[in-house]
Tab-separated table of C-alpha atoms in Angstrom:
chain	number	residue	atom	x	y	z
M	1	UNK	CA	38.485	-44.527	70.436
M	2	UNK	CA	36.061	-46.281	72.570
M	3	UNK	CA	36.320	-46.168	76.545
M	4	UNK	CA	37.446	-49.117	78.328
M	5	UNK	CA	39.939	-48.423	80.909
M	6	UNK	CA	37.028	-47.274	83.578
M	7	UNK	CA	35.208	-50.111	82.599
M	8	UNK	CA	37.195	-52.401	82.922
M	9	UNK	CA	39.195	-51.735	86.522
M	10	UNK	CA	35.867	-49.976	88.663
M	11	UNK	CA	34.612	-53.142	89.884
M	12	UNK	CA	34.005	-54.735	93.021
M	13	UNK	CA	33.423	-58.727	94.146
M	14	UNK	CA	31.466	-57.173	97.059
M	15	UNK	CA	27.255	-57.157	95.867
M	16	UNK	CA	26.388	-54.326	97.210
M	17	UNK	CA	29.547	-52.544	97.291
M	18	UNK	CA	29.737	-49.224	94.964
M	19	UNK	CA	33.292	-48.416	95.923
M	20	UNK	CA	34.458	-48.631	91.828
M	21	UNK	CA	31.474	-46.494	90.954
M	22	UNK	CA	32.086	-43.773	94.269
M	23	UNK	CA	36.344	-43.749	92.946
M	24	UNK	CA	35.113	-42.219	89.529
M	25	UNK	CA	32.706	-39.825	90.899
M	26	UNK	CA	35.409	-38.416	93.649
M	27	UNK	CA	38.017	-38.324	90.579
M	28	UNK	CA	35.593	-36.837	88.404
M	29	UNK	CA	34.503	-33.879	92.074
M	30	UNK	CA	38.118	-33.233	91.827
M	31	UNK	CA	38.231	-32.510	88.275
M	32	UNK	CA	35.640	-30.114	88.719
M	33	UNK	CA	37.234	-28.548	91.463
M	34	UNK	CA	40.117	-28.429	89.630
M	35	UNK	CA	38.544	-26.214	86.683
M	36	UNK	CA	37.115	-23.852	89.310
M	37	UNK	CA	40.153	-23.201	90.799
M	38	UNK	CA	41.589	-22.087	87.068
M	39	UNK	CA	38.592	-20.208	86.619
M	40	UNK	CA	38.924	-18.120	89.938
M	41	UNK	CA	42.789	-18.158	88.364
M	42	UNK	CA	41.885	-16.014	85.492
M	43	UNK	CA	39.663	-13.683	87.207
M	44	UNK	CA	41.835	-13.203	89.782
M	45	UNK	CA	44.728	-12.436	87.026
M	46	UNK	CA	41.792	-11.036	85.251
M	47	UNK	CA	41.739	-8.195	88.318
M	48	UNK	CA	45.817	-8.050	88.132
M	49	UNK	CA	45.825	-7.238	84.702
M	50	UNK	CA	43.309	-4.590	85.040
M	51	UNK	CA	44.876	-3.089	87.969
M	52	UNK	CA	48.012	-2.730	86.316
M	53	UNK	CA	46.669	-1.079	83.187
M	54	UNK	CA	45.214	1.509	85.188
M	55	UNK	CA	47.784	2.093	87.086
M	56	UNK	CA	50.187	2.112	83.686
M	57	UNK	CA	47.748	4.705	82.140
M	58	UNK	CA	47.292	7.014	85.297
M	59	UNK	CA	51.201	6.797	85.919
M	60	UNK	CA	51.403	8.421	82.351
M	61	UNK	CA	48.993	10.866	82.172
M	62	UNK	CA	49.328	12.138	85.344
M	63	UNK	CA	53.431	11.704	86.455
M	64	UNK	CA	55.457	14.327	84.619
M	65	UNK	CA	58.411	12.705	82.608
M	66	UNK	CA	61.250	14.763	81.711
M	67	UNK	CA	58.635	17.461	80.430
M	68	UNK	CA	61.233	20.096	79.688
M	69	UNK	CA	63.482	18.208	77.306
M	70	UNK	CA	63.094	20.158	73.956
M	71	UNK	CA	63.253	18.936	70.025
M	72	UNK	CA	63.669	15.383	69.444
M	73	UNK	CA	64.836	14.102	72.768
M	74	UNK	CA	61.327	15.596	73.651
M	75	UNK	CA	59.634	13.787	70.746
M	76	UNK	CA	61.142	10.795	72.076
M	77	UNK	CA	59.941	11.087	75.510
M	78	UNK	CA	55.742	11.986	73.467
M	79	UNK	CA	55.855	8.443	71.839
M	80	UNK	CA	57.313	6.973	74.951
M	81	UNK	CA	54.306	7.700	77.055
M	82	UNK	CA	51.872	7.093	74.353
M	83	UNK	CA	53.440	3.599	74.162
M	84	UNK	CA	53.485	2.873	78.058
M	85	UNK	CA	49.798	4.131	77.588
M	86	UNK	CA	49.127	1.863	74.897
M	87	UNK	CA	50.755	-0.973	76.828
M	88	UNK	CA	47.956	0.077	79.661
M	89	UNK	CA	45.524	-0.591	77.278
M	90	UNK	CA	46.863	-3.476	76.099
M	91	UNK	CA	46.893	-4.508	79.355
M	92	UNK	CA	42.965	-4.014	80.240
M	93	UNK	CA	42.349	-5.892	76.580
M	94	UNK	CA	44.210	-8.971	78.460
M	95	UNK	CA	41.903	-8.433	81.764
M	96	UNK	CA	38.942	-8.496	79.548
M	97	UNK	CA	40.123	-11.804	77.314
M	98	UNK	CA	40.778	-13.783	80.812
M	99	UNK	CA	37.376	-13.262	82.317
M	100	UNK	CA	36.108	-14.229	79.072
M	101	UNK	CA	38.262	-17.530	78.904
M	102	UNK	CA	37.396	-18.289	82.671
M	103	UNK	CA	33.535	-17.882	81.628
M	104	UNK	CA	34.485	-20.119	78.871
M	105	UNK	CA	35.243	-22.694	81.388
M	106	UNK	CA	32.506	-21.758	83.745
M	107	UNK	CA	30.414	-22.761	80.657
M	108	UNK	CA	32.432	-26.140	80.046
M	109	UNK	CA	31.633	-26.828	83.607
M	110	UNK	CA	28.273	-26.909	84.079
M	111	UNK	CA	27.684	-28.473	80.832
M	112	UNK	CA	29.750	-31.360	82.124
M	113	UNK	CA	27.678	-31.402	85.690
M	114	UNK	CA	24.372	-31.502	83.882
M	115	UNK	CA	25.915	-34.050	81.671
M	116	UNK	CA	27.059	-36.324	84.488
M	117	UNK	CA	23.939	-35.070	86.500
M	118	UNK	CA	21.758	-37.445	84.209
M	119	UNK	CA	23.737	-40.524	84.670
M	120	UNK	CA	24.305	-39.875	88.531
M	121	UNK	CA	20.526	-39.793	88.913
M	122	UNK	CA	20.300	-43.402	87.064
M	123	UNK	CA	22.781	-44.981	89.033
M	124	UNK	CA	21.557	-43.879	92.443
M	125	UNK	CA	18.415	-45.375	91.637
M	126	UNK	CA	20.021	-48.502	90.040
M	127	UNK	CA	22.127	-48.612	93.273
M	128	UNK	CA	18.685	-48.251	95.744
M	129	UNK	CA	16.622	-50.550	93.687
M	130	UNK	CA	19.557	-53.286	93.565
M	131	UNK	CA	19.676	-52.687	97.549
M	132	UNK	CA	16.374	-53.068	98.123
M	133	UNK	CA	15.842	-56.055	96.205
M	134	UNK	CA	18.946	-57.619	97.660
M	135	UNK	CA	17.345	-57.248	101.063
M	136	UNK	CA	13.889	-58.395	100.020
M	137	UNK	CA	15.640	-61.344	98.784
M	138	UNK	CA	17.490	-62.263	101.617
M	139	UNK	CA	14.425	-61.903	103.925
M	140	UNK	CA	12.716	-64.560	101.664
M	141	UNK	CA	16.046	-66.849	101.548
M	142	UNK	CA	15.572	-66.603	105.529
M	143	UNK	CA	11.823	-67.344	105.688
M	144	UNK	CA	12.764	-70.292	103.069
M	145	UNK	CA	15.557	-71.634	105.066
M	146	UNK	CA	12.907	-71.548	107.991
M	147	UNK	CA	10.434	-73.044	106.268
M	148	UNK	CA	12.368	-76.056	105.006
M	149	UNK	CA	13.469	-76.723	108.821
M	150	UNK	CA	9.913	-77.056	110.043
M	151	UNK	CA	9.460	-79.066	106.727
M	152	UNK	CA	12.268	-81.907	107.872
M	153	UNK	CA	10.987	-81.744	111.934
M	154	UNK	CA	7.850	-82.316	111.305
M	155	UNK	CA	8.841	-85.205	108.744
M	156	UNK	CA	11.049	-86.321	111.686
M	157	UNK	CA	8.020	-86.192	113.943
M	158	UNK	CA	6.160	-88.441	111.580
M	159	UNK	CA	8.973	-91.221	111.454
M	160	UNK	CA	9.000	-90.927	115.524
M	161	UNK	CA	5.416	-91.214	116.261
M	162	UNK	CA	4.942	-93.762	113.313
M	163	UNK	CA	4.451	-96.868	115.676
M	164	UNK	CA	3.611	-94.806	118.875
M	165	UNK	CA	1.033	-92.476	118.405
M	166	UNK	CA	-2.473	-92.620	118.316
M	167	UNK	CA	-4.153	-92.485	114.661
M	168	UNK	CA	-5.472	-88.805	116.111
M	169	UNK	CA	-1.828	-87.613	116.821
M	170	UNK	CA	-0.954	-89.242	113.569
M	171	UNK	CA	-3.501	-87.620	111.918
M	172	UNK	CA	-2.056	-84.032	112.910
M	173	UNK	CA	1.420	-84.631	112.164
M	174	UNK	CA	0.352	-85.169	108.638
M	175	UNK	CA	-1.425	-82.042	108.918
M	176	UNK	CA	1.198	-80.213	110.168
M	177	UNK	CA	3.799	-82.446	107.605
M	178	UNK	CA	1.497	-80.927	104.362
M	179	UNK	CA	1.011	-77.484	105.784
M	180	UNK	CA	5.080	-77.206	106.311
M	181	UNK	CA	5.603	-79.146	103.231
M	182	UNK	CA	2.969	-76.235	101.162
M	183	UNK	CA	4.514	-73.490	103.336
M	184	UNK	CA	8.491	-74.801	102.337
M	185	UNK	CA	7.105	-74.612	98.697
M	186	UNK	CA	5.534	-71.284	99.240
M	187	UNK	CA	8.128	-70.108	100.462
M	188	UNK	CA	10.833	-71.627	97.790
M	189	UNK	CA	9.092	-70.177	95.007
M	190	UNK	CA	9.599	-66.774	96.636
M	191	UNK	CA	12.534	-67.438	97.353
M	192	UNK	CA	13.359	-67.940	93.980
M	193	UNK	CA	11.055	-65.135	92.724
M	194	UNK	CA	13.415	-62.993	94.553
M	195	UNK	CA	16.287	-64.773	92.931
M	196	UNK	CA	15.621	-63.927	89.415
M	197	UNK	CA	14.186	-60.071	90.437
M	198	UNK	CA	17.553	-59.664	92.171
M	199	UNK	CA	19.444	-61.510	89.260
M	200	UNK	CA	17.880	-59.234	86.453
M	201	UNK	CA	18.261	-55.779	88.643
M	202	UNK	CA	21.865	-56.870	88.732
M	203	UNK	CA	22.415	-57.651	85.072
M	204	UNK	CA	20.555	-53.733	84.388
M	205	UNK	CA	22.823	-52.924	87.051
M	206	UNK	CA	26.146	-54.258	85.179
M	207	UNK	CA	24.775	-52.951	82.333
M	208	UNK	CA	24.224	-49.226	83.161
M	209	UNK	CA	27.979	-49.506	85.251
M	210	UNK	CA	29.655	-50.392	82.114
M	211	UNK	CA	28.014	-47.238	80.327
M	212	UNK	CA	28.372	-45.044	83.180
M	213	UNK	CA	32.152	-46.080	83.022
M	214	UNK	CA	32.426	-45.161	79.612
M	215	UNK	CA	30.368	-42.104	79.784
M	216	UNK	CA	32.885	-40.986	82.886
M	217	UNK	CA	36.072	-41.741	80.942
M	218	UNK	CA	34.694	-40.102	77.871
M	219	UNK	CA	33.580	-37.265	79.964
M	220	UNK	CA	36.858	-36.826	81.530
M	221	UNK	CA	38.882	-37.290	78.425
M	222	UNK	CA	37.351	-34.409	77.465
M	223	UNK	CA	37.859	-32.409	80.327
M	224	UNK	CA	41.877	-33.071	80.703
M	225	UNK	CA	41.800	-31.838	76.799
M	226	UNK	CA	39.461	-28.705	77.717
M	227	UNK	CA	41.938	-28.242	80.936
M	228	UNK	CA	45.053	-28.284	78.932
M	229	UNK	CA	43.993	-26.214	76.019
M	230	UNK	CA	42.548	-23.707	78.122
M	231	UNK	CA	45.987	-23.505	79.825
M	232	UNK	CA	47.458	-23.462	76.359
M	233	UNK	CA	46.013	-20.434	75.569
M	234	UNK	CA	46.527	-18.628	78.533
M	235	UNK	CA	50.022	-19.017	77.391
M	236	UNK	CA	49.393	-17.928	73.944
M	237	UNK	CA	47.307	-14.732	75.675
M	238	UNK	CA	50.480	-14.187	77.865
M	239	UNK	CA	52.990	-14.435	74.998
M	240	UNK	CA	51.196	-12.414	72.925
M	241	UNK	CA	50.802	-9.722	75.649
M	242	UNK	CA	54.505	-9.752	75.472
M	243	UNK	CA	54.794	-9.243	71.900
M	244	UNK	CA	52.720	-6.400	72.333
M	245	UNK	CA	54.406	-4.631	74.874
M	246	UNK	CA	57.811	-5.220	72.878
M	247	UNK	CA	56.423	-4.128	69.226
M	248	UNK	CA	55.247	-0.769	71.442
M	249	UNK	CA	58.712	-0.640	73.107
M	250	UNK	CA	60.223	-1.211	69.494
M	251	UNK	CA	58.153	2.473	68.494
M	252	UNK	CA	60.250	3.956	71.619
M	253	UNK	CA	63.596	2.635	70.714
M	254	UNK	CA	63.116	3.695	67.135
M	255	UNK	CA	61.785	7.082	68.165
M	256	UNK	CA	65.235	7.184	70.425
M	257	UNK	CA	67.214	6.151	67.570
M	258	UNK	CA	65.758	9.480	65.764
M	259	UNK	CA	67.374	11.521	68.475
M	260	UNK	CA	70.478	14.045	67.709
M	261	UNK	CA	72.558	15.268	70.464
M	262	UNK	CA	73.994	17.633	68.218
M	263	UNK	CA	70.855	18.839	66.837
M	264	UNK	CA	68.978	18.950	70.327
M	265	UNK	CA	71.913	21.079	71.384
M	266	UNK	CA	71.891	23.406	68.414
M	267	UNK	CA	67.531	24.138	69.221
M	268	UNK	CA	68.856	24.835	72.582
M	269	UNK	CA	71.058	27.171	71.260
M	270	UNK	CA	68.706	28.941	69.180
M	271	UNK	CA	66.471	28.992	71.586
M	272	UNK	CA	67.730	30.118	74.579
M	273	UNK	CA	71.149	31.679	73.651
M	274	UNK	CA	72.026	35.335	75.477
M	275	UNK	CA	75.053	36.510	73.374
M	276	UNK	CA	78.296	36.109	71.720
M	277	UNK	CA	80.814	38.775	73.698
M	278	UNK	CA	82.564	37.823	77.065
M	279	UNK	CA	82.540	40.345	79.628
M	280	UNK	CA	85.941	43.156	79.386
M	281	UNK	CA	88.222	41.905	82.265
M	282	UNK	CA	88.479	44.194	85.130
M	283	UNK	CA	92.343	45.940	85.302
M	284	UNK	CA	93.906	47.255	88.192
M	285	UNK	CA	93.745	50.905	88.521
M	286	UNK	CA	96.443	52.606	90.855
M	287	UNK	CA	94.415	55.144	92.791
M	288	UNK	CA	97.025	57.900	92.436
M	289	UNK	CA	98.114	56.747	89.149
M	290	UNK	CA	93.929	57.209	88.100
M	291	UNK	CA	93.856	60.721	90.055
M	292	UNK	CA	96.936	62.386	88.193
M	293	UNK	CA	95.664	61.029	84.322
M	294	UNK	CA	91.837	59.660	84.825
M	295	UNK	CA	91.017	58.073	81.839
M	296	UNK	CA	87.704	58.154	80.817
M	297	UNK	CA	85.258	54.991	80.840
M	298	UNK	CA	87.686	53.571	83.295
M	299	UNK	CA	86.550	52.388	86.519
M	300	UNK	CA	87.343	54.506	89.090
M	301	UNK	CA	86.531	52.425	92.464
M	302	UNK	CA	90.095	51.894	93.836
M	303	UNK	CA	92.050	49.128	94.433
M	304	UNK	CA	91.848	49.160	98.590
M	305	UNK	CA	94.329	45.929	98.544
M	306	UNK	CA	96.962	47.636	96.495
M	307	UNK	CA	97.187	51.103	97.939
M	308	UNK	CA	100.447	53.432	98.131
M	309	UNK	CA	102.359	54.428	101.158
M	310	UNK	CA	101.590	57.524	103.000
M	311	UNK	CA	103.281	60.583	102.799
M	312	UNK	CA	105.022	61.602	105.596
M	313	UNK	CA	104.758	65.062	106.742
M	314	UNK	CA	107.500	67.808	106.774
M	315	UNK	CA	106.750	70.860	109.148
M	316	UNK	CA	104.630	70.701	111.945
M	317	UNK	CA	102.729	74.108	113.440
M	318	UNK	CA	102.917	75.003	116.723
M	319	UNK	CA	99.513	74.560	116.698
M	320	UNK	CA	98.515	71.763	117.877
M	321	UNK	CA	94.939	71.789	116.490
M	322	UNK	CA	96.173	71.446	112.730
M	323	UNK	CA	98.744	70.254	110.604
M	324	UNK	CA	100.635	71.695	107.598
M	325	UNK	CA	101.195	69.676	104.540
M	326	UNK	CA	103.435	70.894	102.293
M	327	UNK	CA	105.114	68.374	99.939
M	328	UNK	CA	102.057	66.053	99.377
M	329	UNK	CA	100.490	66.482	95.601
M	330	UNK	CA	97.232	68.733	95.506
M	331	UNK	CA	94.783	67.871	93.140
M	332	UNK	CA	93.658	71.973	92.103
M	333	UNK	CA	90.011	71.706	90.414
């Protein structure tokens, strides 16, 4: 496909204008600008990435995770931080593949500024030279145009003095008639020099324009391509990443899917179990009942809730100091 569209809608009716020429070069700053800002993009996601890895990998080697789950709930929970770990890594692989896509398009970059650099240089100078020359040329257009004006006065002054002035006044207006008349032609062929300089610096001119055009729009074809294939692929790095994660998180699910209740319950069991026999209840003992037939192995504490009624005594002494009871049962050793 050969360029055209730049070359065919940058121009300007204007001689000295370059405002076609300065609209491509401010599209083409932008698309530069543009391509740094993704670059800085991918390192700074570049950093994100790694950050998060880090972070993924510390949080698993250093957070404890239900660490006392035993048998295969606690196999489960092994290949479930190995995977998060894993992830982590995956995840600094990423940080590593964007900083090398955003030097990728570091490179592209400069390439593409040395590339242009080349034709800027040309067209600066084309742009100077055509400048000067058009200035030159219109200095000798002016000293031509002034020229030709002394030219037809001092014809005039020849046709005015023709009858009244003497042959030594006539003799200097022809004198001053030839020397305007060789200055006008002097000057004319300058003039004209000019003319064709300025005409050929603006056909190069035209010339080196039209390439530059097609140079820009090639260049810049090639840059929106770069540009969108370069985002393309950060997709692709992205979705991938994603895959990743999920083909580790896959390992976790089918470790989890290798997990018994029944048999994690069972190693528990085995493991920590402290016997098969319930404590004996504990039966009421009547104190009184215990005291006339103790039964041996029983438990003797009594039951202070439960206790009988006192007996009440019979006889009392005289003296005061003690009592006498007589009809209360007595234990003998």
């Amino acid at each position: 496909m050969i360029a055209s569209k730049f070359r065919e809608n940058f121009w300007c009716p204007q001689f000295l204008s370059t405002v076609g020429y300065d609209s491509i070069i401010q599209h083409l700053n932008e698309g530069r600008k543009n391509c740094k800002e993704f670059e800085d993009f991918l390192k700074e996601r570049a950093v994100i990435e790694e950050r998060y890895g880090k972070d993924l990998i510390n949080l698993c080697r250093k957070k404890p995770c239900g660490q006392s789950e035993n048998n295969t709930m606690k196999r489960a929970l092994e290949v479930f931080k190995q995977q998060i770990d894993n992830v982590g890594q995956s995840h600094l692989q990423l940080a590593q593949t964007l900083r090398e896509e955003a030097r990728k398009m570091e490179e592209f970059k400069e390439k593409q500024k040395i590339q242009r650099k080349k034709i800027e240089v040309l067209m600066d100078n084309m742009h100077k030279q055509k400048q000067l020359q058009y200035k030159k040329t219109m200095e000798a257009k002016k000293i031509y145009e002034q020229k030709c004006k002394d030219k037809d006065e001092a014809e005039q002054a020849v046709h005015r003095n023709a009858n009244i002035a003497t042959p030594k006044q006539q003799e200097k207006l022809f004198v001053k008639l030839a020397t305007s008349k060789t200055a006008a032609e002097d000057s004319d062929k300058t003039y004209l020099l000019n003319i064709n300089l300025l005409e050929k610096i603006r056909e190069d001119w035209q010339g080196e324009h039209s390439k530059a055009c097609e140079f820009f729009e090639i260049q810049e074809c090639e840059r929106i391509n770069y540009f969108r294939n370069a985002l393309w692929q950060h997709m692709n790095q992205l979705s991938l990443q994603c895959v990743i994660s999920d083909e580790m998180f896959e390992e976790v699910r089918k470790s989890l899917e290798m997990c018994s209740i029944e048999r994690d319950i069972d190693y528990f069991v085995a493991q920590r179990r402290t016997g098969q026999v319930p404590p004996a209840p504990i039966l009421y003992e009547n104190f009184y009942n215990s005291q006339k037939n103790p039964v041996p192995g029983r438990n003797s504490l009594p039951n202070v809730g439960r206790r009988g009624p006192l007996p009440i005594p019979q006889n009392v002494s005289e003296d005061d100091d003690y009592s006498l009871v007589t009809e209360c049962n007595i234990i003998s050793n």
